[in-house]
Structures are given as structure tokens and as C-alpha cells.
């Protein structure tokens, strides 16, 4: 379970998140819904340790992640799919997917990759292609596959259906639905929950850096 309590995050002198508390219970799929600039990305980057918290705690697996160095957080089985995909352009799709494996030395990487390809066979089909030759939606699938390689326990997905062709957005929702059956804990940030109907066990609304439970 991810249990965030009273999280404050500042960027420079500006307070961005204020007293954010939310929980993602084990096996639950939760939504973090808010318009552009509400603080969704800031929240996810804070959980990953890419932004420092100025107050509060990020409880996961009996640890307070605020006290754990960012490079060690991937070892907790947390996978992160950034909004802008952040694929390495000079690498193929598969090399991008395997990037976190090289840094975290996952022991069962081959089995995990086979599982990811079973979940998204189309990614296996274009695995040898340069990431730059893929469409925006295909790149999102690659970013999701990369997050799944390490995200055995918790997935943080930042706007997975945003800005891509409707057919691929629907495909991503289908994959999310399959992941729900697998019992993964997932937090999905989106600007609205129209694509996510029926998938979310719990929805948090974020507005100007503050979260309300719904
Ligand atoms: N590097 C930065 N410097 C100053 N302000 C920032 C910086 N990064 C984000 N912000 C501000 O923090 C607030 C929250 O941004 P954040 O990216 O977390 O929102 P978001 O909900 O993810 O929206 P979006 O979908 O547009 O990314 C916004 O007001 C944004 O302008």
C-alpha cells in the first residue's frame, strides 16, 4: 500500500503541493484527477524521489520513501511512466524497455519481458524499431512496458491516454483493465476520468496542489 500523508512539495520558492494525503491500497487502481497545472506530475515525481518533499511522509512497504534515496526507490518495485514518455531516441523500443533492468538488475527480467509482451503483443511486433520511428501512442505503450519491467508492486502512470489517437487510448485502457485483473497497485493521473470509467476503485481530485477524496 502507498500511504502518503501531509505531503508538501515546493519548486524553488513556490509551494506546489500542500498537505496532500492519499492511499493506494494493495491491488487497487486509483485515479488522481485534475486539470493541467494542478500538481499531478509533481506528486508522481515526489513519490519517485525526483523532487524533494519539504514535509510529510510517503509510506510504502514499511518504509518512509522520503528518507530513501531516489536511486533506491526502483528497488521497491515501483514503476513510473512519465507524461512525456522520456524514451531514449537513439535506442530501439526493446532497449528502452530494458533500460531499468540494467540499472536495477532485476533477476527475472526475461520472464518479466515475456509477460509484458504477452500483455501487449503489438509491442513485441515493433520491439526492434527505433523509438523515434514510433507514433506517439506506440511510444506510450513502450513507456508503459518500461514501467512494468520494474513496477511489480506499484505503477505510477502520468496521463497514459493523453494526446494520442483515440484507438491507442482505448488500447491503453484495455491494457489497464488487464492489469487490474493481475492485481497490481496502480495510480493513474489524468485530466479527466472519462476513459477510466469502471476501472477505478478510488478517485482523488487534485486542485491547485491540494487533494480531496471523492
Ligand atoms: N520547474 C518548475 N518551476 C516552477 N513551477 C513549476 C515547475 N514545474 C511545475 N511547476 C508548477 O507546478 C504546478 C503543478 O505542475 P504539474 O506539472 O505538477 O501539474 P499537472 O497536474 O501534472 O499538470 P500537467 O498535466 O500540465 O503536467 C503548476 O502550476 C506548474 O506551473
Coordinates of N, CA and C and ligand atoms in Angstrom, one line a residue:
X1 N 0.8 -1.2 0.0 CA 0.0 0.0 0.0 C 0.9 1.3 0.0
X2 N 0.5 2.2 -0.8 CA 1.1 3.5 -0.8 C 0.3 4.4 0.1
X3 N 0.9 5.0 1.1 CA 0.2 5.8 2.1 C 0.9 7.1 2.3
X4 N 0.4 8.1 1.5 CA 1.1 9.4 1.6 C 0.3 10.3 2.6
X5 N 1.0 11.0 3.4 CA 0.4 11.8 4.5 C 1.0 13.2 4.5
X6 N 0.2 14.2 4.4 CA 0.6 15.5 4.7 C 1.8 16.0 3.8
X7 N 1.8 15.6 2.5 CA 3.0 15.9 1.7 C 3.0 17.4 1.2
X8 N 4.1 18.0 1.5 CA 4.3 19.4 0.9 C 5.5 19.3 0.0
X9 N 5.4 19.9 -1.2 CA 6.5 20.0 -2.1 C 6.5 21.4 -2.7
X10 N 7.8 22.0 -2.6 CA 8.0 23.3 -3.2 C 8.9 23.2 -4.4
X11 N 8.6 24.0 -5.4 CA 9.6 24.1 -6.5 C 10.2 25.5 -6.4
X12 N 11.5 25.5 -6.1 CA 12.1 26.8 -5.8 C 11.3 27.4 -4.6
X13 N 11.0 28.7 -4.7 CA 10.3 29.3 -3.5 C 8.8 29.0 -3.6
X14 N 8.3 28.4 -4.6 CA 6.8 28.3 -4.8 C 6.3 27.0 -4.2
X15 N 5.3 27.1 -3.3 CA 4.7 25.9 -2.8 C 3.8 25.3 -3.9
X16 N 4.0 24.0 -4.3 CA 3.2 23.4 -5.3 C 2.2 22.4 -4.8
X17 N 2.7 21.5 -3.9 CA 1.7 20.6 -3.2 C 1.6 21.0 -1.8
X18 N 0.4 20.9 -1.3 CA 0.1 21.3 0.1 C -0.7 20.3 0.8
X19 N -0.1 19.7 1.8 CA -0.8 18.7 2.7 C -1.5 17.6 2.0
X20 N -0.9 17.1 1.0 CA -1.5 16.0 0.2 C -1.5 14.7 0.9
X21 N -2.6 14.1 1.1 CA -2.7 12.8 1.7 C -3.5 11.9 0.8
X22 N -3.0 10.7 0.4 CA -3.8 9.8 -0.4 C -3.2 8.4 -0.2
X23 N -4.1 7.4 -0.4 CA -3.6 6.0 -0.3 C -4.0 5.2 -1.6
X24 N -3.0 4.4 -1.9 CA -3.3 3.4 -3.0 C -3.2 2.0 -2.3
X25 N -4.4 1.4 -1.9 CA -4.3 0.1 -1.3 C -3.8 -1.0 -2.2
X26 N -3.2 -2.0 -1.6 CA -2.6 -3.1 -2.4 C -3.7 -3.7 -3.3
X27 N -3.3 -3.8 -4.6 CA -4.2 -4.3 -5.6 C -5.3 -3.4 -6.1
X28 N -5.3 -2.1 -5.6 CA -6.3 -1.2 -6.1 C -5.8 -0.3 -7.3
X29 N -6.7 0.1 -8.1 CA -6.5 1.1 -9.1 C -7.1 2.4 -8.8
X30 N -6.3 3.4 -8.6 CA -6.8 4.7 -8.1 C -6.5 5.8 -9.1
X31 N -7.4 6.8 -9.2 CA -7.2 7.9 -10.1 C -6.8 9.2 -9.4
X32 N -5.9 9.9 -10.0 CA -5.6 11.3 -9.5 C -6.0 12.2 -10.6
X33 N -7.1 12.9 -10.4 CA -7.7 13.6 -11.5 C -7.6 15.1 -11.2
X34 N -7.1 15.8 -12.2 CA -7.0 17.3 -12.1 C -6.6 17.9 -13.3
X35 N -7.0 19.2 -13.5 CA -6.6 19.9 -14.8 C -5.1 20.2 -14.8
X36 N -4.7 20.7 -16.0 CA -3.3 21.0 -16.2 C -2.8 21.9 -15.2
X37 N -1.7 21.6 -14.6 CA -1.1 22.5 -13.6 C -1.6 22.3 -12.2
X38 N -2.4 21.3 -12.0 CA -3.0 21.0 -10.7 C -2.0 20.4 -9.7
X39 N -0.9 19.7 -10.3 CA 0.1 19.1 -9.4 C 0.3 17.6 -9.5
X40 N -0.3 17.0 -10.6 CA -0.3 15.6 -10.7 C 1.1 15.1 -10.9
X41 N 1.8 15.7 -11.9 CA 3.2 15.3 -12.2 C 4.1 15.5 -11.0
X42 N 3.9 16.7 -10.3 CA 4.7 17.0 -9.2 C 4.5 15.9 -8.1
X43 N 3.3 15.4 -7.9 CA 3.1 14.4 -7.0 C 3.8 13.1 -7.3
X44 N 3.7 12.7 -8.6 CA 4.4 11.4 -9.0 C 5.9 11.5 -8.9
X45 N 6.4 12.7 -9.3 CA 7.9 12.9 -9.3 C 8.4 12.9 -7.8
X46 N 7.5 13.3 -6.9 CA 7.9 13.3 -5.5 C 8.0 11.9 -5.0
X47 N 7.0 11.1 -5.4 CA 7.0 9.7 -4.9 C 8.2 9.0 -5.5
X48 N 8.6 9.3 -6.7 CA 9.8 8.7 -7.3 C 11.1 9.2 -6.8
X49 N 11.0 10.3 -6.0 CA 12.2 10.9 -5.4 C 12.9 11.9 -6.4
X50 N 12.2 12.3 -7.4 CA 12.8 13.2 -8.4 C 12.6 14.7 -7.9
X51 N 11.7 14.8 -7.0 CA 11.5 16.1 -6.3 C 11.5 15.9 -4.8
X52 N 12.1 16.8 -4.1 CA 12.2 16.6 -2.6 C 10.9 17.0 -1.9
X53 N 10.5 16.3 -0.9 CA 9.4 16.8 -0.1 C 9.9 17.7 1.0
X54 N 9.1 18.8 1.3 CA 9.5 19.7 2.4 C 8.8 19.3 3.7
X55 N 7.8 18.5 3.6 CA 7.1 18.0 4.8 C 6.3 16.8 4.4
X56 N 5.9 15.9 5.4 CA 5.1 14.8 5.1 C 5.8 13.5 4.9
X57 N 5.1 12.4 4.7 CA 5.7 11.1 4.6 C 5.1 10.4 3.4
X58 N 5.9 9.5 2.8 CA 5.4 8.7 1.7 C 5.6 7.2 2.1
X59 N 4.6 6.6 2.7 CA 4.8 5.3 3.3 C 4.6 4.2 2.2
X60 N 5.6 3.3 2.1 CA 5.4 2.2 1.2 C 6.3 1.0 1.7
X61 N 5.6 -0.1 1.8 CA 6.4 -1.3 2.2 C 7.1 -1.1 3.5
X62 N 6.4 -0.5 4.5 CA 7.0 -0.3 5.9 C 8.2 0.7 5.9
X63 N 8.3 1.5 4.8 CA 9.4 2.5 4.7 C 8.8 3.8 4.5
X64 N 9.5 4.9 4.9 CA 9.1 6.2 4.5 C 10.0 6.6 3.4
X65 N 9.5 6.6 2.1 CA 10.3 6.9 1.0 C 11.0 8.2 1.0
X66 N 10.4 9.2 1.7 CA 11.0 10.5 1.8 C 12.5 10.3 2.4
X67 N 12.7 9.3 3.1 CA 14.0 9.1 3.7 C 14.9 8.1 2.9
X68 N 14.4 7.7 1.7 CA 15.1 6.7 0.9 C 15.6 7.4 -0.4
X69 N 16.9 7.3 -0.7 CA 17.5 8.0 -1.9 C 16.7 7.6 -3.1
X70 N 16.6 8.5 -4.1 CA 15.8 8.3 -5.3 C 16.2 7.1 -6.0
X71 N 17.6 6.9 -6.2 CA 18.0 5.7 -7.0 C 17.7 4.4 -6.4
X72 N 17.3 4.4 -5.1 CA 17.0 3.1 -4.4 C 15.5 2.8 -4.5
X73 N 14.7 3.8 -5.0 CA 13.3 3.6 -4.9 C 12.8 2.6 -6.0
X74 N 13.5 2.5 -7.1 CA 13.1 1.5 -8.1 C 13.2 0.1 -7.5
X75 N 14.1 -0.1 -6.6 CA 14.3 -1.4 -6.0 C 13.0 -1.8 -5.1
X76 N 12.1 -0.9 -4.9 CA 10.9 -1.2 -4.2 C 9.8 -1.8 -5.1
X77 N 10.1 -1.9 -6.4 CA 9.1 -2.4 -7.3 C 8.1 -1.4 -7.7
X78 N 8.6 -0.1 -7.8 CA 7.7 1.0 -8.2 C 8.1 1.3 -9.7
X79 N 7.2 1.3 -10.6 CA 7.4 1.7 -12.0 C 6.7 3.0 -12.2
X80 N 7.4 3.9 -13.0 CA 6.8 5.2 -13.3 C 6.8 5.4 -14.8
X81 N 5.6 5.8 -15.3 CA 5.5 6.2 -16.7 C 5.3 7.7 -16.8
X82 N 6.4 8.5 -17.2 CA 6.2 9.9 -17.2 C 5.3 10.4 -18.3
X83 N 4.7 11.5 -18.1 CA 3.7 12.0 -19.1 C 4.3 12.2 -20.5
X84 N 5.6 12.6 -20.5 CA 6.2 12.9 -21.8 C 7.0 11.7 -22.3
X85 N 6.8 10.5 -21.8 CA 7.4 9.3 -22.2 C 8.9 9.1 -21.9
X86 N 9.6 10.2 -22.3 CA 11.1 10.1 -22.0 C 11.8 8.9 -22.5
X87 N 11.5 8.5 -23.8 CA 12.3 7.4 -24.4 C 13.6 8.0 -24.9
X88 N 14.6 7.1 -24.9 CA 15.9 7.5 -25.4 C 15.9 7.3 -26.9
X89 N 16.0 8.4 -27.7 CA 15.8 8.4 -29.1 C 16.7 7.5 -29.9
X90 N 18.0 7.3 -29.4 CA 19.0 6.5 -30.1 C 18.8 5.0 -29.9
X91 N 17.8 4.6 -29.0 CA 17.6 3.2 -28.7 C 16.4 2.7 -29.4
X92 N 16.3 1.3 -29.5 CA 15.1 0.7 -30.1 C 14.1 0.7 -29.0
X93 N 12.8 0.2 -29.4 CA 11.8 0.1 -28.4 C 12.2 -0.9 -27.2
X94 N 12.7 -2.0 -27.6 CA 13.1 -3.0 -26.6 C 14.2 -2.5 -25.7
X95 N 15.2 -1.8 -26.3 CA 16.3 -1.3 -25.5 C 15.8 -0.3 -24.5
X96 N 14.8 0.5 -24.9 CA 14.2 1.4 -23.9 C 13.5 0.6 -22.8
X97 N 12.8 -0.4 -23.2 CA 12.0 -1.2 -22.2 C 13.0 -1.8 -21.2
X98 N 14.2 -2.2 -21.7 CA 15.1 -2.9 -20.8 C 16.0 -1.9 -20.0
X99 N 15.9 -0.6 -20.2 CA 16.8 0.3 -19.5 C 16.7 0.2 -18.0
X100 N 15.5 0.1 -17.4 CA 15.5 0.0 -15.9 C 16.1 -1.3 -15.4
X101 N 16.1 -2.4 -16.3 CA 16.6 -3.7 -15.9 C 18.1 -3.5 -15.7
X102 N 18.8 -2.8 -16.6 CA 20.2 -2.6 -16.4 C 20.6 -1.8 -15.1
X103 N 19.7 -0.9 -14.7 CA 20.1 -0.2 -13.5 C 19.6 -0.8 -12.2
X104 N 18.6 -1.7 -12.3 CA 18.1 -2.3 -11.0 C 18.5 -3.8 -11.0
X105 N 19.0 -4.4 -12.0 CA 19.4 -5.8 -12.0 C 18.3 -6.7 -11.6
X106 N 17.2 -6.6 -12.2 CA 16.0 -7.5 -11.9 C 16.4 -8.9 -12.2
X107 N 16.3 -9.8 -11.3 CA 16.7 -11.2 -11.5 C 15.9 -12.0 -12.6
X108 N 14.6 -11.7 -12.7 CA 13.7 -12.5 -13.6 C 13.3 -11.6 -14.8
X109 N 14.3 -10.9 -15.3 CA 14.0 -9.9 -16.4 C 13.4 -10.6 -17.6
X110 N 13.9 -11.7 -18.0 CA 13.5 -12.4 -19.2 C 12.0 -12.8 -19.1
X111 N 11.6 -13.4 -17.9 CA 10.2 -13.8 -17.7 C 9.3 -12.5 -17.7
X112 N 9.8 -11.5 -17.1 CA 9.1 -10.3 -16.9 C 8.8 -9.7 -18.4
X113 N 9.9 -9.7 -19.2 CA 9.7 -9.2 -20.5 C 8.7 -10.0 -21.3
X114 N 8.8 -11.3 -21.2 CA 7.8 -12.2 -21.9 C 6.4 -11.9 -21.4
X115 N 6.2 -11.6 -20.1 CA 4.9 -11.3 -19.6 C 4.4 -10.0 -20.2
X116 N 5.3 -9.0 -20.3 CA 4.9 -7.7 -20.8 C 4.5 -7.8 -22.3
X117 N 5.3 -8.6 -23.0 CA 4.9 -8.8 -24.4 C 3.6 -9.6 -24.6
X118 N 3.3 -10.5 -23.6 CA 2.1 -11.2 -23.7 C 0.9 -10.2 -23.5
X119 N 1.1 -9.3 -22.6 CA 0.1 -8.3 -22.2 C -0.1 -7.3 -23.4
X120 N 1.0 -7.0 -24.1 CA 1.0 -6.0 -25.2 C 1.7 -6.6 -26.4
X121 N 1.1 -7.6 -27.1 CA 1.8 -8.3 -28.3 C 2.2 -7.3 -29.3
X122 N 1.5 -6.2 -29.5 CA 1.9 -5.2 -30.5 C 3.3 -4.6 -30.3
X123 N 3.6 -4.5 -29.0 CA 5.0 -4.0 -28.6 C 6.1 -5.0 -29.0
X124 N 5.8 -6.3 -28.9 CA 6.7 -7.3 -29.3 C 6.9 -7.2 -30.8
X125 N 5.9 -6.9 -31.5 CA 6.0 -6.7 -33.0 C 6.9 -5.6 -33.4
X126 N 6.9 -4.5 -32.7 CA 7.8 -3.4 -33.1 C 9.0 -3.2 -32.2
X127 N 9.3 -4.2 -31.4 CA 10.4 -4.1 -30.4 C 11.8 -3.7 -31.0
X128 N 12.0 -4.1 -32.3 CA 13.3 -3.8 -32.9 C 13.4 -2.4 -33.6
X129 N 12.2 -1.7 -33.6 CA 12.2 -0.4 -34.3 C 12.8 0.7 -33.4
X130 N 13.4 1.7 -34.1 CA 13.9 2.8 -33.4 C 12.8 3.5 -32.7
X131 N 13.0 4.0 -31.5 CA 11.8 4.6 -30.8 C 11.3 5.8 -31.5
X132 N 12.2 6.5 -32.2 CA 11.8 7.7 -32.9 C 10.9 7.4 -34.1
X133 N 10.9 6.2 -34.6 CA 10.0 5.9 -35.7 C 8.6 5.5 -35.3
X134 N 8.4 5.5 -34.0 CA 7.0 5.0 -33.5 C 6.1 6.2 -33.3
X135 N 4.8 6.0 -33.4 CA 3.8 7.0 -33.2 C 3.8 7.4 -31.7
X136 N 3.2 8.5 -31.4 CA 3.0 8.9 -30.0 C 2.4 7.9 -29.2
X137 N 1.3 7.2 -29.7 CA 0.6 6.2 -28.9 C 1.5 5.0 -28.7
X138 N 2.2 4.6 -29.8 CA 3.1 3.4 -29.7 C 4.2 3.7 -28.6
X139 N 4.7 5.0 -28.6 CA 5.7 5.3 -27.6 C 5.2 5.3 -26.2
X140 N 3.9 5.6 -26.1 CA 3.2 5.5 -24.7 C 3.2 4.0 -24.3
X141 N 2.9 3.1 -25.3 CA 2.9 1.7 -24.9 C 4.3 1.2 -24.5
X142 N 5.4 1.7 -25.2 CA 6.7 1.4 -24.8 C 7.0 1.9 -23.4
X143 N 6.6 3.2 -23.1 CA 6.9 3.7 -21.8 C 6.1 2.9 -20.7
X144 N 4.9 2.4 -21.1 CA 4.2 1.6 -20.1 C 4.9 0.3 -19.9
X145 N 5.4 -0.3 -21.0 CA 6.1 -1.6 -20.9 C 7.4 -1.4 -20.0
X146 N 8.1 -0.3 -20.2 CA 9.3 0.0 -19.4 C 8.9 0.1 -17.9
X147 N 7.8 0.8 -17.6 CA 7.4 1.0 -16.2 C 7.0 -0.4 -15.6
X148 N 6.4 -1.3 -16.5 CA 6.0 -2.6 -16.0 C 7.2 -3.5 -15.7
X149 N 8.4 -3.2 -16.3 CA 9.5 -4.1 -16.1 C 9.9 -4.0 -14.6
X150 N 9.8 -2.8 -14.0 CA 10.2 -2.7 -12.6 C 9.0 -2.6 -11.7
X151 N 7.8 -2.2 -12.2 CA 6.7 -1.9 -11.4 C 5.9 -3.1 -11.0
X152 N 6.6 -4.0 -10.3 CA 5.9 -5.3 -9.9 C 4.9 -5.0 -8.8
X153 N 5.1 -4.0 -8.0 CA 4.2 -3.8 -6.8 C 3.3 -2.5 -7.0
X154 N 3.9 -1.5 -7.6 CA 3.2 -0.2 -7.7 C 3.5 0.4 -9.1
X155 N 2.5 0.9 -9.7 CA 2.7 1.6 -11.0 C 2.2 3.1 -10.9
X156 N 2.9 4.0 -11.3 CA 2.5 5.4 -11.3 C 2.5 5.8 -12.8
X157 N 1.3 6.1 -13.3 CA 1.1 6.4 -14.7 C 0.6 7.8 -14.9
X158 N 1.4 8.6 -15.5 CA 1.1 10.0 -15.7 C 0.5 10.3 -17.0
X159 N -0.8 10.5 -17.0 CA -1.6 10.8 -18.2 C -1.3 9.8 -19.4
X160 N -1.6 8.5 -19.1 CA -1.3 7.5 -20.1 C -2.1 7.6 -21.4
X161 N -3.3 8.2 -21.4 CA -4.1 8.3 -22.6 C -4.1 9.7 -23.2
X162 N -3.3 10.6 -22.6 CA -3.3 12.0 -23.1 C -2.6 12.2 -24.4
X163 N -3.2 12.9 -25.3 CA -2.6 13.4 -26.5 C -2.3 12.3 -27.5
X164 N -3.0 11.2 -27.5 CA -2.7 10.1 -28.5 C -4.0 9.8 -29.3
X165 N -3.8 9.1 -30.4 CA -5.0 8.8 -31.2 C -6.0 8.0 -30.4
X166 N -7.3 8.2 -30.6 CA -8.3 7.5 -29.8 C -8.2 6.0 -29.8
X167 N -7.8 5.4 -30.9 CA -7.7 4.0 -31.0 C -6.6 3.5 -30.0
X168 N -5.5 4.2 -29.9 CA -4.5 3.8 -29.0 C -4.8 4.1 -27.5
X169 N -5.6 5.2 -27.3 CA -6.0 5.5 -26.0 C -6.9 4.3 -25.5
X170 N -7.8 3.9 -26.4 CA -8.7 2.7 -26.0 C -7.9 1.5 -25.7
X171 N -6.8 1.3 -26.5 CA -5.9 0.1 -26.3 C -5.2 0.2 -25.0
X172 N -4.8 1.4 -24.6 CA -4.1 1.6 -23.3 C -5.1 1.3 -22.2
X173 N -6.4 1.7 -22.3 CA -7.4 1.4 -21.3 C -7.6 -0.1 -21.2
X174 N -7.6 -0.8 -22.3 CA -7.7 -2.2 -22.3 C -6.6 -2.9 -21.6
X175 N -5.4 -2.4 -21.8 CA -4.2 -2.9 -21.1 C -4.4 -2.7 -19.6
X176 N -4.8 -1.5 -19.2 CA -5.0 -1.1 -17.8 C -6.1 -2.1 -17.2
X177 N -7.1 -2.4 -18.0 CA -8.1 -3.3 -17.5 C -7.5 -4.7 -17.2
X178 N -6.6 -5.2 -18.1 CA -5.9 -6.4 -17.9 C -5.0 -6.4 -16.7
X179 N -4.4 -5.2 -16.5 CA -3.5 -5.1 -15.3 C -4.3 -5.1 -14.0
X180 N -5.5 -4.6 -14.1 CA -6.4 -4.7 -12.9 C -6.7 -6.1 -12.5
X181 N -6.9 -7.0 -13.5 CA -7.1 -8.4 -13.2 C -5.9 -9.0 -12.6
X182 N -4.7 -8.5 -12.9 CA -3.4 -9.0 -12.4 C -3.2 -8.6 -10.9
X183 N -4.0 -7.7 -10.4 CA -3.9 -7.3 -9.0 C -2.8 -6.3 -8.7
X184 N -2.3 -5.6 -9.7 CA -1.2 -4.6 -9.4 C -1.8 -3.4 -8.8
X185 N -1.1 -2.7 -7.9 CA -1.5 -1.4 -7.4 C -1.1 -0.4 -8.4
X186 N -2.1 0.5 -8.7 CA -1.8 1.5 -9.8 C -2.4 2.8 -9.4
X187 N -1.6 3.9 -9.7 CA -2.2 5.2 -9.5 C -2.1 5.9 -10.9
X188 N -3.2 6.3 -11.4 CA -3.3 6.9 -12.8 C -3.7 8.4 -12.7
X189 N -2.8 9.3 -13.2 CA -3.1 10.7 -13.3 C -3.7 11.0 -14.6
X190 N -4.8 11.7 -14.6 CA -5.4 12.1 -15.9 C -6.1 13.5 -15.6
X191 N -6.4 14.2 -16.7 CA -7.1 15.5 -16.6 C -8.6 15.2 -16.4
X192 N -9.1 14.1 -16.8 CA -10.5 13.7 -16.5 C -10.6 12.2 -16.6
X193 N -11.7 11.7 -16.0 CA -11.7 10.2 -15.9 C -12.6 9.6 -16.9
X194 N -12.9 10.3 -18.0 CA -13.8 9.7 -19.0 C -13.4 8.4 -19.5
X195 N -12.0 8.2 -19.8 CA -11.5 7.0 -20.3 C -11.5 5.9 -19.2
X196 N -11.6 6.3 -18.0 CA -11.3 5.3 -16.9 C -12.5 4.8 -16.2
X197 N -13.7 5.1 -16.7 CA -14.9 4.6 -16.1 C -14.9 3.1 -15.9
X198 N -15.3 2.7 -14.7 CA -15.4 1.3 -14.4 C -14.1 0.7 -14.0
X199 N -13.0 1.4 -14.1 CA -11.6 0.9 -13.8 C -11.2 1.3 -12.4
X200 N -11.6 2.4 -11.9 CA -11.0 3.0 -10.7 C -11.8 2.5 -9.4
X201 N -11.0 2.1 -8.5 CA -11.6 1.7 -7.2 C -11.7 3.0 -6.3
X202 N -10.9 4.0 -6.6 CA -10.9 5.2 -5.7 C -10.4 6.3 -6.6
X203 N -11.1 7.5 -6.4 CA -10.7 8.6 -7.2 C -10.3 9.8 -6.3
X204 N -9.2 10.4 -6.5 CA -8.8 11.6 -5.8 C -8.8 12.7 -6.8
X205 N -9.3 13.9 -6.4 CA -9.3 15.0 -7.2 C -8.3 16.0 -6.7
X206 N -7.4 16.5 -7.6 CA -6.4 17.4 -7.2 C -6.6 18.8 -7.8
X207 N -6.6 19.8 -7.0 CA -6.8 21.1 -7.4 C -5.9 22.1 -6.8
X208 N -5.1 22.8 -7.5 CA -4.1 23.8 -7.0 C -3.3 23.2 -5.9
X209 N -2.8 22.0 -6.1 CA -1.9 21.3 -5.2 C -2.5 20.7 -4.0
X210 N -3.8 20.7 -3.9 CA -4.5 20.0 -2.8 C -5.4 18.9 -3.3
X211 N -5.5 17.9 -2.4 CA -6.3 16.7 -2.9 C -7.5 16.5 -2.0
X212 N -8.6 16.2 -2.6 CA -9.8 15.8 -1.9 C -10.1 14.3 -2.3
X213 N -10.5 13.6 -1.3 CA -11.0 12.2 -1.5 C -12.4 12.3 -2.1
X214 N -12.8 11.4 -3.1 CA -14.1 11.5 -3.6 C -14.8 10.2 -3.4
Ligands
LIG1 N1 10.1 23.7 -12.7 C1 9.0 24.4 -12.3 N2 9.2 25.7 -11.9 C2 8.1 26.4 -11.5 N3 6.9 25.9 -11.4 C3 6.7 24.7 -11.8 C4 7.7 23.8 -12.3 N4 7.2 22.6 -12.6 C5 5.9 22.7 -12.3 N5 5.6 23.9 -11.9 C6 4.2 24.4 -11.5 O1 3.7 23.5 -10.6 C7 2.3 23.4 -10.8 C8 1.9 21.9 -10.9 O2 2.5 21.4 -12.1 P1 2.4 19.9 -12.5 O3 3.2 19.6 -13.8 O4 2.6 19.0 -11.3 O5 0.8 19.8 -12.9 P2 0.0 18.6 -13.6 O6 -1.3 18.5 -12.9 O7 0.8 17.4 -13.8 O8 -0.4 19.3 -15.0 P3 0.1 19.0 -16.5 O9 -0.8 18.0 -17.0 O10 0.1 20.3 -17.2 O11 1.5 18.4 -16.4 C9 2.0 24.2 -12.0 O12 1.4 25.4 -11.5 C10 3.3 24.4 -12.7 O13 3.3 25.7 -13.3

